[in-house]
Short mmCIF file of C-alpha atoms in Angstrom, two decimals:
data_model
loop_
_atom_site.label_atom_id
_atom_site.label_comp_id
_atom_site.label_asym_id
_atom_site.label_seq_id
_atom_site.Cartn_x
_atom_site.Cartn_y
_atom_site.Cartn_z
CA UNK I 1 -35.07 57.27 -18.57
CA UNK I 2 -31.95 55.46 -19.75
CA UNK I 3 -29.28 57.67 -21.25
CA UNK I 4 -27.46 56.77 -24.42
CA UNK I 5 -23.76 56.23 -23.69
CA UNK I 6 -21.37 58.49 -25.55
CA UNK I 7 -19.15 56.70 -28.07
CA UNK I 8 -15.46 56.35 -27.35
CA UNK I 9 -13.32 57.92 -30.06
CA UNK I 10 -9.52 57.64 -29.94
CA UNK I 11 -8.76 60.99 -31.56
CA UNK I 12 -5.00 60.63 -31.28
CA UNK I 13 -4.97 57.32 -33.11
CA UNK I 14 -7.33 58.63 -35.80
CA UNK I 15 -5.47 61.95 -36.12
CA UNK I 16 -4.06 61.31 -39.65
CA UNK I 17 -7.55 60.59 -40.93
CA UNK I 18 -9.07 63.57 -39.13
CA UNK I 19 -6.41 65.98 -40.40
CA UNK I 20 -7.16 65.08 -44.03
CA UNK I 21 -10.93 65.32 -43.61
CA UNK I 22 -10.60 68.53 -41.60
CA UNK I 23 -8.49 70.13 -44.33
CA UNK I 24 -11.06 69.04 -46.92
CA UNK I 25 -13.85 70.75 -44.97
CA UNK I 26 -11.74 73.91 -44.65
CA UNK I 27 -11.15 73.75 -48.41
CA UNK I 28 -14.91 73.75 -48.99
CA UNK I 29 -15.22 76.85 -46.80
CA UNK I 30 -12.43 78.51 -48.79
CA UNK I 31 -14.38 77.85 -51.98
CA UNK I 32 -17.48 79.38 -50.40
CA UNK I 33 -16.01 82.53 -48.88
CA UNK I 34 -12.57 83.36 -50.32
CA UNK I 35 -12.25 85.57 -53.42
CA UNK I 36 -11.55 83.60 -56.59
CA UNK I 37 -8.11 85.13 -57.09
CA UNK I 38 -7.00 83.98 -53.61
CA UNK I 39 -8.35 80.45 -53.61
CA UNK I 40 -5.48 78.60 -55.24
CA UNK I 41 -2.89 80.37 -53.10
CA UNK I 42 -4.79 79.07 -50.04
CA UNK I 43 -5.66 75.61 -51.35
CA UNK I 44 -2.18 74.50 -52.41
CA UNK I 45 -0.37 75.03 -49.07
CA UNK I 46 -3.41 73.81 -47.15
CA UNK I 47 -3.55 70.57 -49.16
CA UNK I 48 0.18 69.89 -49.08
CA UNK I 49 0.55 70.73 -45.38
CA UNK I 50 -2.40 68.55 -44.41
CA UNK I 51 -1.02 65.56 -46.32
CA UNK I 52 2.46 66.12 -44.90
CA UNK I 53 1.06 66.58 -41.40
CA UNK I 54 -1.00 63.40 -41.65
CA UNK I 55 2.06 61.47 -42.81
CA UNK I 56 4.08 62.91 -39.91
CA UNK I 57 1.38 61.75 -37.48
CA UNK I 58 1.56 58.24 -38.94
CA UNK I 59 5.33 58.26 -38.45
CA UNK I 60 4.95 59.45 -34.87
CA UNK I 61 2.61 56.56 -34.06
CA UNK I 62 4.97 54.04 -35.60
CA UNK I 63 8.20 55.41 -34.11
CA UNK I 64 6.69 55.71 -30.63
CA UNK I 65 5.29 52.21 -30.82
CA UNK I 66 1.75 53.50 -30.40
CA UNK I 67 0.23 50.94 -32.75
CA UNK I 68 -3.11 49.98 -31.17
CA UNK I 69 -3.66 46.39 -30.13
CA UNK I 70 -7.41 46.50 -30.80
CA UNK I 71 -9.79 48.31 -33.18
CA UNK I 72 -10.67 51.91 -32.32
CA UNK I 73 -13.77 54.11 -32.74
CA UNK I 74 -16.02 51.53 -31.09
CA UNK I 75 -14.51 48.75 -33.19
CA UNK I 76 -15.19 50.44 -36.54
CA UNK I 77 -11.59 51.23 -37.58
CA UNK I 78 -8.55 48.94 -37.38
CA UNK I 79 -5.42 51.08 -37.12
CA UNK I 80 -3.02 48.14 -37.10
CA UNK I 81 0.40 47.79 -38.70
CA UNK I 82 -0.81 47.12 -42.26
CA UNK I 83 -3.28 50.03 -42.03
CA UNK I 84 -0.54 52.44 -40.89
CA UNK I 85 1.77 51.22 -43.67
CA UNK I 86 -0.96 51.68 -46.28
CA UNK I 87 -1.81 55.11 -44.83
CA UNK I 88 1.79 56.17 -45.17
CA UNK I 89 2.00 54.96 -48.77
CA UNK I 90 -1.29 56.64 -49.75
CA UNK I 91 -0.27 59.95 -48.16
CA UNK I 92 3.10 59.98 -49.96
CA UNK I 93 1.47 59.12 -53.28
CA UNK I 94 -1.23 61.75 -52.77
CA UNK I 95 1.35 64.41 -51.89
CA UNK I 96 3.30 63.89 -55.11
CA UNK I 97 0.09 63.71 -57.15
CA UNK I 98 -0.96 67.10 -55.76
CA UNK I 99 2.34 68.49 -57.04
CA UNK I 100 1.27 67.34 -60.51
CA UNK I 101 -2.25 68.69 -60.06
CA UNK I 102 -0.79 72.09 -59.19
CA UNK I 103 0.65 72.45 -62.71
CA UNK I 104 -1.29 74.70 -65.05
CA UNK I 105 -3.23 73.36 -68.02
CA UNK I 106 -4.63 70.09 -66.70
CA UNK I 107 -8.12 71.20 -65.67
CA UNK I 108 -10.91 72.90 -67.57
CA UNK I 109 -11.70 76.54 -66.93
CA UNK I 110 -15.46 75.95 -66.71
CA UNK I 111 -16.83 72.43 -66.35
CA UNK I 112 -20.41 73.65 -66.83
CA UNK I 113 -19.65 75.07 -70.30
CA UNK I 114 -20.44 72.95 -73.35
CA UNK I 115 -17.19 71.65 -74.91
CA UNK I 116 -16.13 73.89 -77.79
CA UNK I 117 -18.72 76.56 -76.98
CA UNK I 118 -18.22 80.29 -76.72
CA UNK I 119 -18.71 80.06 -72.96
CA UNK I 120 -15.77 77.70 -72.66
CA UNK I 121 -13.56 79.92 -74.82
CA UNK I 122 -14.52 82.92 -72.72
CA UNK I 123 -13.68 81.10 -69.49
CA UNK I 124 -10.29 80.03 -70.86
CA UNK I 125 -9.53 83.54 -72.06
CA UNK I 126 -10.34 84.86 -68.58
CA UNK I 127 -7.85 82.41 -67.07
CA UNK I 128 -10.46 80.61 -64.99
CA UNK I 129 -9.80 77.34 -63.22
CA UNK I 130 -11.44 74.85 -60.92
CA UNK I 131 -9.78 75.30 -57.55
CA UNK I 132 -12.29 72.95 -55.94
CA UNK I 133 -10.15 70.08 -57.23
CA UNK I 134 -8.04 70.43 -54.07
CA UNK I 135 -10.79 69.75 -51.49
CA UNK I 136 -12.15 67.05 -53.79
CA UNK I 137 -8.73 65.38 -53.80
CA UNK I 138 -8.57 65.61 -50.01
CA UNK I 139 -11.97 63.99 -49.63
CA UNK I 140 -10.89 61.22 -52.03
CA UNK I 141 -7.67 60.70 -50.06
CA UNK I 142 -9.63 60.58 -46.80
CA UNK I 143 -11.81 57.86 -48.29
CA UNK I 144 -8.68 56.00 -49.41
CA UNK I 145 -7.42 56.07 -45.82
CA UNK I 146 -10.71 54.88 -44.30
CA UNK I 147 -11.47 52.17 -46.88
CA UNK I 148 -8.63 49.69 -46.07
CA UNK I 149 -8.73 50.40 -42.32
CA UNK I 150 -12.44 49.68 -41.89
CA UNK I 151 -13.21 46.91 -39.42
CA UNK I 152 -16.85 46.51 -40.38
CA UNK I 153 -18.65 46.48 -43.71
CA UNK I 154 -20.74 49.63 -43.18
CA UNK I 155 -17.68 51.75 -42.37
CA UNK I 156 -15.99 50.21 -45.41
CA UNK I 157 -18.94 51.19 -47.61
CA UNK I 158 -18.75 54.78 -46.32
CA UNK I 159 -15.03 54.84 -47.09
CA UNK I 160 -15.70 53.42 -50.55
CA UNK I 161 -18.21 56.13 -51.40
CA UNK I 162 -16.16 58.99 -49.92
CA UNK I 163 -13.22 57.81 -52.02
CA UNK I 164 -15.20 57.30 -55.23
CA UNK I 165 -17.59 60.25 -55.48
CA UNK I 166 -14.89 62.97 -55.75
CA UNK I 167 -13.04 60.89 -58.34
CA UNK I 168 -16.16 60.67 -60.51
CA UNK I 169 -16.15 64.48 -60.67
CA UNK I 170 -12.40 64.90 -61.09
CA UNK I 171 -12.32 62.54 -64.08
CA UNK I 172 -14.56 64.91 -66.06
CA UNK I 173 -12.50 68.08 -65.57
CA UNK I 174 -9.77 67.66 -68.21
CA UNK I 175 -8.97 70.88 -70.09
CA UNK I 176 -8.28 69.11 -73.38
CA UNK I 177 -10.40 66.44 -75.10
CA UNK I 178 -13.42 67.52 -73.09
CA UNK I 179 -15.89 65.02 -74.55
CA UNK I 180 -13.51 62.14 -73.86
CA UNK I 181 -13.10 63.36 -70.29
CA UNK I 182 -16.83 63.68 -69.73
CA UNK I 183 -17.38 60.23 -71.20
CA UNK I 184 -14.78 58.81 -68.81
CA UNK I 185 -16.49 60.51 -65.88
CA UNK I 186 -19.89 59.15 -66.84
CA UNK I 187 -18.62 55.60 -67.39
CA UNK I 188 -16.78 55.64 -64.07
CA UNK I 189 -19.84 56.97 -62.27
CA UNK I 190 -22.28 54.46 -63.75
CA UNK I 191 -20.06 51.41 -63.35
CA UNK I 192 -18.80 52.59 -59.96
CA UNK I 193 -22.35 53.08 -58.68
CA UNK I 194 -23.23 49.63 -60.01
CA UNK I 195 -20.31 48.02 -58.14
CA UNK I 196 -21.18 49.96 -54.97
CA UNK I 197 -24.71 48.55 -55.18
CA UNK I 198 -23.24 45.04 -55.38
CA UNK I 199 -21.14 45.75 -52.30
CA UNK I 200 -24.11 47.14 -50.34
CA UNK I 201 -26.42 44.27 -51.24
CA UNK I 202 -23.66 41.85 -50.29
CA UNK I 203 -23.33 43.60 -46.94
CA UNK I 204 -27.07 43.28 -46.32
CA UNK I 205 -27.05 39.54 -47.09
CA UNK I 206 -24.00 38.86 -44.94
CA UNK I 207 -25.68 40.75 -42.12
CA UNK I 208 -28.76 38.60 -42.58
CA UNK I 209 -26.61 35.52 -42.01
CA UNK I 210 -24.25 36.70 -39.27
CA UNK I 211 -26.38 39.29 -37.48
CA UNK I 212 -23.41 41.69 -37.54
CA UNK I 213 -21.38 43.71 -40.03
CA UNK I 214 -18.18 43.42 -37.96
CA UNK I 215 -15.53 41.48 -39.87
CA UNK I 216 -14.42 39.39 -36.85
CA UNK I 217 -18.08 38.81 -36.00
CA UNK I 218 -18.75 37.50 -39.51
CA UNK I 219 -15.74 35.22 -39.20
CA UNK I 220 -16.98 33.84 -35.89
CA UNK I 221 -20.50 33.29 -37.24
CA UNK I 222 -19.11 31.26 -40.14
CA UNK I 223 -16.99 29.19 -37.74
CA UNK I 224 -20.12 28.26 -35.75
CA UNK I 225 -22.22 27.44 -38.81
CA UNK I 226 -22.42 23.73 -39.57
CA UNK I 227 -23.43 24.21 -43.21
CA UNK I 228 -22.90 26.80 -45.91
CA UNK I 229 -25.83 29.18 -46.04
CA UNK I 230 -26.93 30.22 -49.57
CA UNK I 231 -27.55 33.77 -48.36
CA UNK I 232 -24.00 33.92 -47.01
CA UNK I 233 -22.46 32.63 -50.24
CA UNK I 234 -24.48 35.04 -52.38
CA UNK I 235 -23.58 37.91 -50.08
CA UNK I 236 -19.89 37.09 -50.24
CA UNK I 237 -20.06 36.87 -54.04
CA UNK I 238 -21.62 40.33 -54.23
CA UNK I 239 -19.00 41.74 -51.84
CA UNK I 240 -16.27 40.25 -53.99
CA UNK I 241 -17.65 41.87 -57.13
CA UNK I 242 -17.65 45.30 -55.47
CA UNK I 243 -14.09 44.93 -54.20
CA UNK I 244 -12.62 43.38 -57.35
CA UNK I 245 -14.13 46.18 -59.43
CA UNK I 246 -12.16 48.74 -57.46
CA UNK I 247 -8.82 47.06 -58.13
CA UNK I 248 -9.73 46.54 -61.79
CA UNK I 249 -9.52 42.74 -61.75
CA UNK I 250 -10.89 40.83 -64.75
CA UNK I 251 -13.67 40.43 -65.67
CA UNK I 252 -14.50 43.69 -63.84
CA UNK I 253 -11.76 45.71 -65.55
CA UNK I 254 -13.56 47.29 -68.52
CA UNK I 255 -13.79 50.74 -66.91
CA UNK I 256 -10.06 51.21 -66.39
CA UNK I 257 -8.74 51.92 -69.91
CA UNK I 258 -11.46 54.43 -70.79
CA UNK I 259 -11.30 56.23 -67.46
CA UNK I 260 -7.50 56.36 -67.36
CA UNK I 261 -7.39 57.74 -70.90
CA UNK I 262 -10.07 60.39 -70.46
CA UNK I 263 -9.26 61.69 -66.97
CA UNK I 264 -6.73 64.49 -66.40
CA UNK I 265 -3.38 62.74 -66.17
CA UNK I 266 -2.63 63.81 -62.54
CA UNK I 267 -5.99 62.30 -61.53
CA UNK I 268 -5.15 59.17 -63.50
CA UNK I 269 -1.90 58.97 -61.53
CA UNK I 270 -3.82 59.31 -58.26
CA UNK I 271 -6.27 56.56 -59.22
CA UNK I 272 -3.61 54.23 -60.60
CA UNK I 273 -1.58 54.50 -57.40
CA UNK I 274 -3.58 55.60 -54.35
CA UNK I 275 -6.91 54.01 -55.27
CA UNK I 276 -5.27 50.69 -56.11
CA UNK I 277 -3.37 50.67 -52.79
CA UNK I 278 -6.55 51.41 -50.84
CA UNK I 279 -8.62 48.83 -52.73
CA UNK I 280 -6.07 46.04 -52.28
CA UNK I 281 -5.92 46.90 -48.58
CA UNK I 282 -9.71 46.53 -48.38
CA UNK I 283 -9.56 43.18 -50.20
CA UNK I 284 -7.01 41.96 -47.66
CA UNK I 285 -9.14 43.18 -44.79
CA UNK I 286 -12.31 41.42 -45.99
CA UNK I 287 -10.82 38.16 -47.23
CA UNK I 288 -8.29 37.62 -44.45
CA UNK I 289 -10.15 39.02 -41.43
CA UNK I 290 -13.80 38.49 -42.37
CA UNK I 291 -13.61 35.33 -44.48
CA UNK I 292 -10.79 33.46 -42.79
CA UNK I 293 -13.02 30.48 -42.05
CA UNK I 294 -14.02 30.15 -45.70
CA UNK I 295 -10.59 30.41 -47.30
CA UNK I 296 -10.94 26.97 -48.91
CA UNK I 297 -14.06 28.30 -50.66
CA UNK I 298 -12.88 31.70 -51.88
CA UNK I 299 -9.30 30.78 -52.79
CA UNK I 300 -10.23 28.79 -55.96
CA UNK I 301 -12.33 31.73 -57.14
CA UNK I 302 -9.53 34.23 -56.50
CA UNK I 303 -7.16 31.82 -58.26
CA UNK I 304 -9.24 32.05 -61.42
CA UNK I 305 -9.67 35.81 -61.15
CA UNK I 306 -5.93 36.35 -60.60
CA UNK I 307 -4.96 34.17 -63.57
CA UNK I 308 -7.54 35.82 -65.85
CA UNK I 309 -6.51 39.30 -64.72
CA UNK I 310 -2.82 38.72 -65.42
CA UNK I 311 -3.52 37.20 -68.85
CA UNK I 312 -6.10 39.82 -69.93
CA UNK I 313 -3.99 42.76 -68.75
CA UNK I 314 -0.81 41.52 -70.42
CA UNK I 315 -2.28 40.39 -73.75
CA UNK I 316 -4.62 43.33 -74.33
CA UNK I 317 -1.85 45.80 -73.51
CA UNK I 318 0.01 44.59 -76.61
CA UNK I 319 -2.81 45.80 -78.87
CA UNK I 320 -2.90 49.33 -77.44
CA UNK I 321 -1.67 52.33 -79.42
CA UNK I 322 -2.41 54.97 -76.76
CA UNK I 323 0.09 55.38 -73.92
CA UNK I 324 -2.42 55.88 -71.09
CA UNK I 325 -4.53 52.92 -72.23
CA UNK I 326 -1.40 50.80 -72.33
CA UNK I 327 -0.56 51.83 -68.77
CA UNK I 328 -4.16 51.07 -67.78
CA UNK I 329 -3.87 47.48 -69.01
CA UNK I 330 -0.49 47.32 -67.29
CA UNK I 331 -2.28 48.29 -64.08
CA UNK I 332 -4.79 45.49 -64.64
CA UNK I 333 -1.95 42.97 -65.00
CA UNK I 334 -0.34 44.26 -61.80
CA UNK I 335 -3.66 43.86 -59.98
CA UNK I 336 -3.45 40.20 -60.96
CA UNK I 337 0.08 39.92 -59.57
CA UNK I 338 -1.16 41.37 -56.29
CA UNK I 339 -4.00 38.83 -56.17
CA UNK I 340 -1.34 36.11 -56.32
CA UNK I 341 -0.17 37.44 -52.95
CA UNK I 342 -3.74 37.48 -51.64
CA UNK I 343 -3.96 33.79 -52.52
CA UNK I 344 -0.91 32.94 -50.40
CA UNK I 345 -2.77 32.91 -47.09
CA UNK I 346 -3.07 29.25 -46.17
CA UNK I 347 -0.97 28.10 -43.26
CA UNK I 348 0.54 29.55 -40.12
CA UNK I 349 0.33 33.14 -38.96
CA UNK I 350 4.00 33.52 -39.87
CA UNK I 351 3.33 32.41 -43.45
CA UNK I 352 0.45 34.87 -43.73
CA UNK I 353 2.74 37.63 -42.44
CA UNK I 354 5.27 36.78 -45.17
CA UNK I 355 2.55 37.04 -47.81
CA UNK I 356 1.27 40.31 -46.36
CA UNK I 357 4.80 41.73 -46.28
CA UNK I 358 5.20 40.95 -49.97
CA UNK I 359 1.91 42.64 -50.86
CA UNK I 360 2.69 45.78 -48.85
CA UNK I 361 6.13 46.04 -50.44
CA UNK I 362 4.63 45.59 -53.92
CA UNK I 363 2.01 48.29 -53.32
CA UNK I 364 4.62 50.82 -52.22
CA UNK I 365 7.08 50.34 -55.07
CA UNK I 366 4.45 49.98 -57.79
CA UNK I 367 2.58 53.08 -56.61
CA UNK I 368 5.56 55.43 -56.70
CA UNK I 369 6.77 54.10 -60.07
CA UNK I 370 3.29 54.61 -61.53
CA UNK I 371 3.15 58.24 -60.44
CA UNK I 372 6.57 58.86 -61.99
CA UNK I 373 5.49 57.31 -65.30
CA UNK I 374 2.35 59.44 -65.53
CA UNK I 375 4.38 62.53 -64.60
CA UNK I 376 6.52 61.93 -67.70
CA UNK I 377 3.36 61.51 -69.81
CA UNK I 378 2.22 65.02 -68.82
CA UNK I 379 5.34 66.52 -70.45
CA UNK I 380 4.95 65.06 -73.97
CA UNK I 381 2.45 67.36 -75.67
CA UNK I 382 0.78 68.00 -79.00
CA UNK I 383 -1.11 71.21 -79.83
CA UNK I 384 -4.36 69.52 -78.77
CA UNK I 385 -2.99 68.30 -75.44
CA UNK I 386 -0.84 65.40 -74.35
CA UNK I 387 0.66 63.26 -77.12
CA UNK I 388 -1.09 60.03 -76.29
CA UNK I 389 -0.61 58.01 -79.48
CA UNK I 390 2.47 55.82 -79.38
CA UNK I 391 3.55 56.93 -82.86
CA UNK I 392 4.13 60.41 -81.43
CA UNK I 393 6.72 58.97 -79.02
CA UNK I 394 8.93 57.77 -81.87
CA UNK I 395 12.45 59.13 -81.58
CA UNK I 396 11.85 60.71 -78.20
CA UNK I 397 15.20 59.33 -77.02
CA UNK I 398 16.96 61.52 -79.57
CA UNK I 399 14.97 64.67 -78.82
CA UNK I 400 14.86 64.37 -75.02
CA UNK I 401 17.26 61.59 -74.01
CA UNK I 402 17.07 62.19 -70.26
CA UNK I 403 13.27 62.20 -70.16
CA UNK I 404 13.06 59.15 -72.43
CA UNK I 405 15.67 57.35 -70.33
CA UNK I 406 13.73 57.98 -67.12
CA UNK I 407 10.50 56.73 -68.71
CA UNK I 408 12.31 53.67 -70.05
CA UNK I 409 13.55 52.89 -66.54
CA UNK I 410 10.02 53.11 -65.16
CA UNK I 411 8.84 50.71 -67.88
CA UNK I 412 11.62 48.27 -66.99
CA UNK I 413 10.51 48.46 -63.35
CA UNK I 414 6.95 47.60 -64.42
CA UNK I 415 8.36 44.64 -66.33
CA UNK I 416 10.21 43.42 -63.23
CA UNK I 417 13.72 43.66 -64.66
CA UNK I 418 16.48 42.99 -62.03
CA UNK I 419 18.01 46.00 -60.23
CA UNK I 420 14.64 47.75 -60.21
CA UNK I 421 12.10 47.87 -57.41
CA UNK I 422 9.57 46.03 -59.59
CA UNK I 423 11.78 42.94 -59.72
CA UNK I 424 11.83 42.56 -55.95
CA UNK I 425 8.10 43.27 -55.75
CA UNK I 426 7.23 40.43 -58.13
CA UNK I 427 9.84 38.13 -56.60
CA UNK I 428 8.43 38.67 -53.10
CA UNK I 429 4.86 37.95 -54.19
CA UNK I 430 5.71 34.88 -56.26
CA UNK I 431 8.02 33.49 -53.56
CA UNK I 432 5.29 33.89 -50.93
CA UNK I 433 2.83 32.07 -53.19
CA UNK I 434 5.23 29.17 -53.82
CA UNK I 435 6.04 28.90 -50.12
CA UNK I 436 2.34 28.89 -49.30
CA UNK I 437 1.82 26.00 -51.71
CA UNK I 438 4.29 23.85 -49.77
CA UNK I 439 2.42 24.14 -46.46
CA UNK I 440 1.21 20.79 -45.06
CA UNK I 441 -2.47 20.17 -45.66
CA UNK I 442 -2.84 22.77 -48.42
CA UNK I 443 -4.88 21.07 -51.13
CA UNK I 444 -4.05 23.91 -53.53
CA UNK I 445 -0.28 23.48 -53.35
CA UNK I 446 0.03 22.43 -56.98
CA UNK I 447 -2.44 25.10 -58.03
CA UNK I 448 -0.29 27.78 -56.38
CA UNK I 449 2.72 26.69 -58.42
CA UNK I 450 0.55 26.83 -61.52
CA UNK I 451 -0.59 30.34 -60.67
CA UNK I 452 3.03 31.46 -60.31
CA UNK I 453 3.78 29.96 -63.72
CA UNK I 454 0.89 31.96 -65.17
CA UNK I 455 2.33 35.06 -63.48
CA UNK I 456 5.79 34.48 -64.94
CA UNK I 457 4.36 33.97 -68.43
CA UNK I 458 2.22 37.10 -68.08
CA UNK I 459 5.31 39.04 -66.95
CA UNK I 460 7.17 37.87 -70.06
CA UNK I 461 4.28 38.97 -72.28
CA UNK I 462 4.14 42.32 -70.49
CA UNK I 463 7.87 42.82 -70.99
CA UNK I 464 7.23 42.76 -74.75
CA UNK I 465 5.03 45.84 -74.86
CA UNK I 466 7.24 47.71 -72.39
CA UNK I 467 10.30 47.01 -74.50
CA UNK I 468 8.34 47.93 -77.62
CA UNK I 469 7.89 51.48 -76.30
CA UNK I 470 11.60 51.68 -75.40
CA UNK I 471 12.59 50.55 -78.91
CA UNK I 472 10.19 53.10 -80.39
CA UNK I 473 11.73 55.92 -78.36
CA UNK I 474 15.40 55.10 -78.96
CA UNK I 475 15.57 53.26 -82.28
CA UNK I 476 13.10 55.22 -84.41
CA UNK I 477 13.60 58.51 -86.18
CA UNK I 478 11.65 61.44 -84.71
CA UNK I 479 8.94 62.93 -86.87
CA UNK I 480 9.49 66.42 -88.22
CA UNK I 481 6.27 67.57 -86.56
CA UNK I 482 6.92 65.59 -83.39
CA UNK I 483 5.41 66.55 -80.04
CA UNK I 484 6.77 69.35 -77.92
CA UNK I 485 8.57 68.67 -74.64
CA UNK I 486 6.96 70.91 -72.04
CA UNK I 487 9.22 72.72 -69.61
CA UNK I 488 8.53 70.91 -66.34
CA UNK I 489 7.60 72.82 -63.22
CA UNK I 490 9.55 72.37 -60.02
CA UNK I 491 6.75 70.16 -58.72
CA UNK I 492 6.88 67.84 -61.73
CA UNK I 493 10.67 67.65 -61.53
CA UNK I 494 10.40 66.75 -57.85
CA UNK I 495 7.84 64.02 -58.58
CA UNK I 496 9.93 62.43 -61.34
CA UNK I 497 13.13 62.69 -59.31
CA UNK I 498 11.54 61.15 -56.19
CA UNK I 499 9.96 58.33 -58.20
CA UNK I 500 13.26 57.59 -59.93
CA UNK I 501 15.19 57.70 -56.66
CA UNK I 502 12.82 55.25 -54.96
CA UNK I 503 12.68 52.92 -57.97
CA UNK I 504 16.48 52.81 -58.21
CA UNK I 505 17.16 52.85 -54.48
CA UNK I 506 14.74 50.07 -53.60
CA UNK I 507 15.96 48.09 -56.59
CA UNK I 508 19.52 48.20 -55.23
CA UNK I 509 18.75 48.09 -51.49
CA UNK I 510 15.29 46.57 -50.87
CA UNK I 511 16.06 45.51 -47.30
CA UNK I 512 14.94 48.73 -45.59
CA UNK I 513 11.48 48.86 -47.15
CA UNK I 514 11.07 45.10 -46.76
CA UNK I 515 11.91 45.47 -43.09
CA UNK I 516 9.27 48.15 -42.58
CA UNK I 517 6.69 46.05 -44.45
CA UNK I 518 7.64 43.02 -42.36
CA UNK I 519 7.13 44.91 -39.09
CA UNK I 520 3.74 46.13 -40.31
CA UNK I 521 2.65 42.69 -41.46
CA UNK I 522 3.02 41.15 -38.01
CA UNK I 523 0.31 43.27 -36.39
CA UNK I 524 -2.77 42.56 -38.51
CA UNK I 525 -5.97 42.45 -36.43
CA UNK I 526 -7.27 38.96 -37.19
CA UNK I 527 -9.68 39.12 -34.26
#
């Protein structure tokens, strides 16, 4: 009788991933066996230490030069330079988001209670809270780590679901505006499940064509095919829908404003930063590694999606009167800017590395600025919760000049104003796209220049609504019944200070982070 060979698992290489998932499992056991009054005191250090430990393990691999030269876990996971860079960014963003989550008042006392009922009032009076948010966050972070590092479509689907399912729950746990939060959770669940079905059906069709779900294997099968197979094209279209939904690209963006507005703000910060980083990493993995032999087919489609995303995000943001919805449409526009970098892939390996470096740099600086902006939002409060309507921010610069000044700087970074990290992020992506358009034999050279023009125009439009908020804060009189400025916890202060330091520091001295991104970009597993 033939024995089944044991799989080869490189535990040392996968250690950052395993630490996060292991801590999540321990968190579930804490929820099951620890007394309620002890749970939070166990969860908080466990969550923070696991994220810090995973980040330290990533650093150890990079500093020792232990970056693998081939996929690990039987070819299922690609722990290459871009994956390690994205892991590091996600872990930093998750760590600071947990500091926001740790603040009191963000999460409902009893999610099972009907909003406004006596049961909910009783739970709030008893000081109850959902400590299971910490293991849920860890599971979501683990999925974020696995999603962009997956080297085959089935592993990627598992990462997608592990990342998404906890977020569906976390979006419905806001303490204030309970019905809005539950609506956001339901919309995210239904649309997310729909996009996951697209991704899975696409995987099945691509497997039917290539006979494998391995990304390099799919690429090789397409190289050997003399004609375009309809099953392959339909499968790739379905895969694209599932991936573009996760980054919030138009026309698959409709979920973002509602979910961002209704979710607890620390969870919104986690989705707007960590989820976007992971999803863009997965898009790069599929389109560059799996579909490299069809780039002339998918690039025109991505061109249209990128242009539409930038235009829709920038124009619709102008019409918003709620701060979190405005930031949601801002996130949609930034997803379009990132897709400009995804387009810049035609040419030599060196040119692709330049484009990848720009995208990695953009993800890092945009993610940390986003977390800082949402941290400020948590501090502007009305009696019913956070002061979301823009009219409530009028005169904030006179009531809390330091806080308003910090938020204004984050908005200027989103707009890409010089001497901020956002300026160098946009410059790197647009420059890579223009350089890609000058490569010999690229039939889309002129189209790339056109896409950059669309990006510049969209950036100018976006600058209008960012500046509008700044003018409202500093050049309007505060209302007599204006919102209260909450006393920030040490965790919130640390998050805002770190975000401001990175945004300013990278804006003045971008070379260090660009150098790290450049080193990471040169070790992508193409085969």
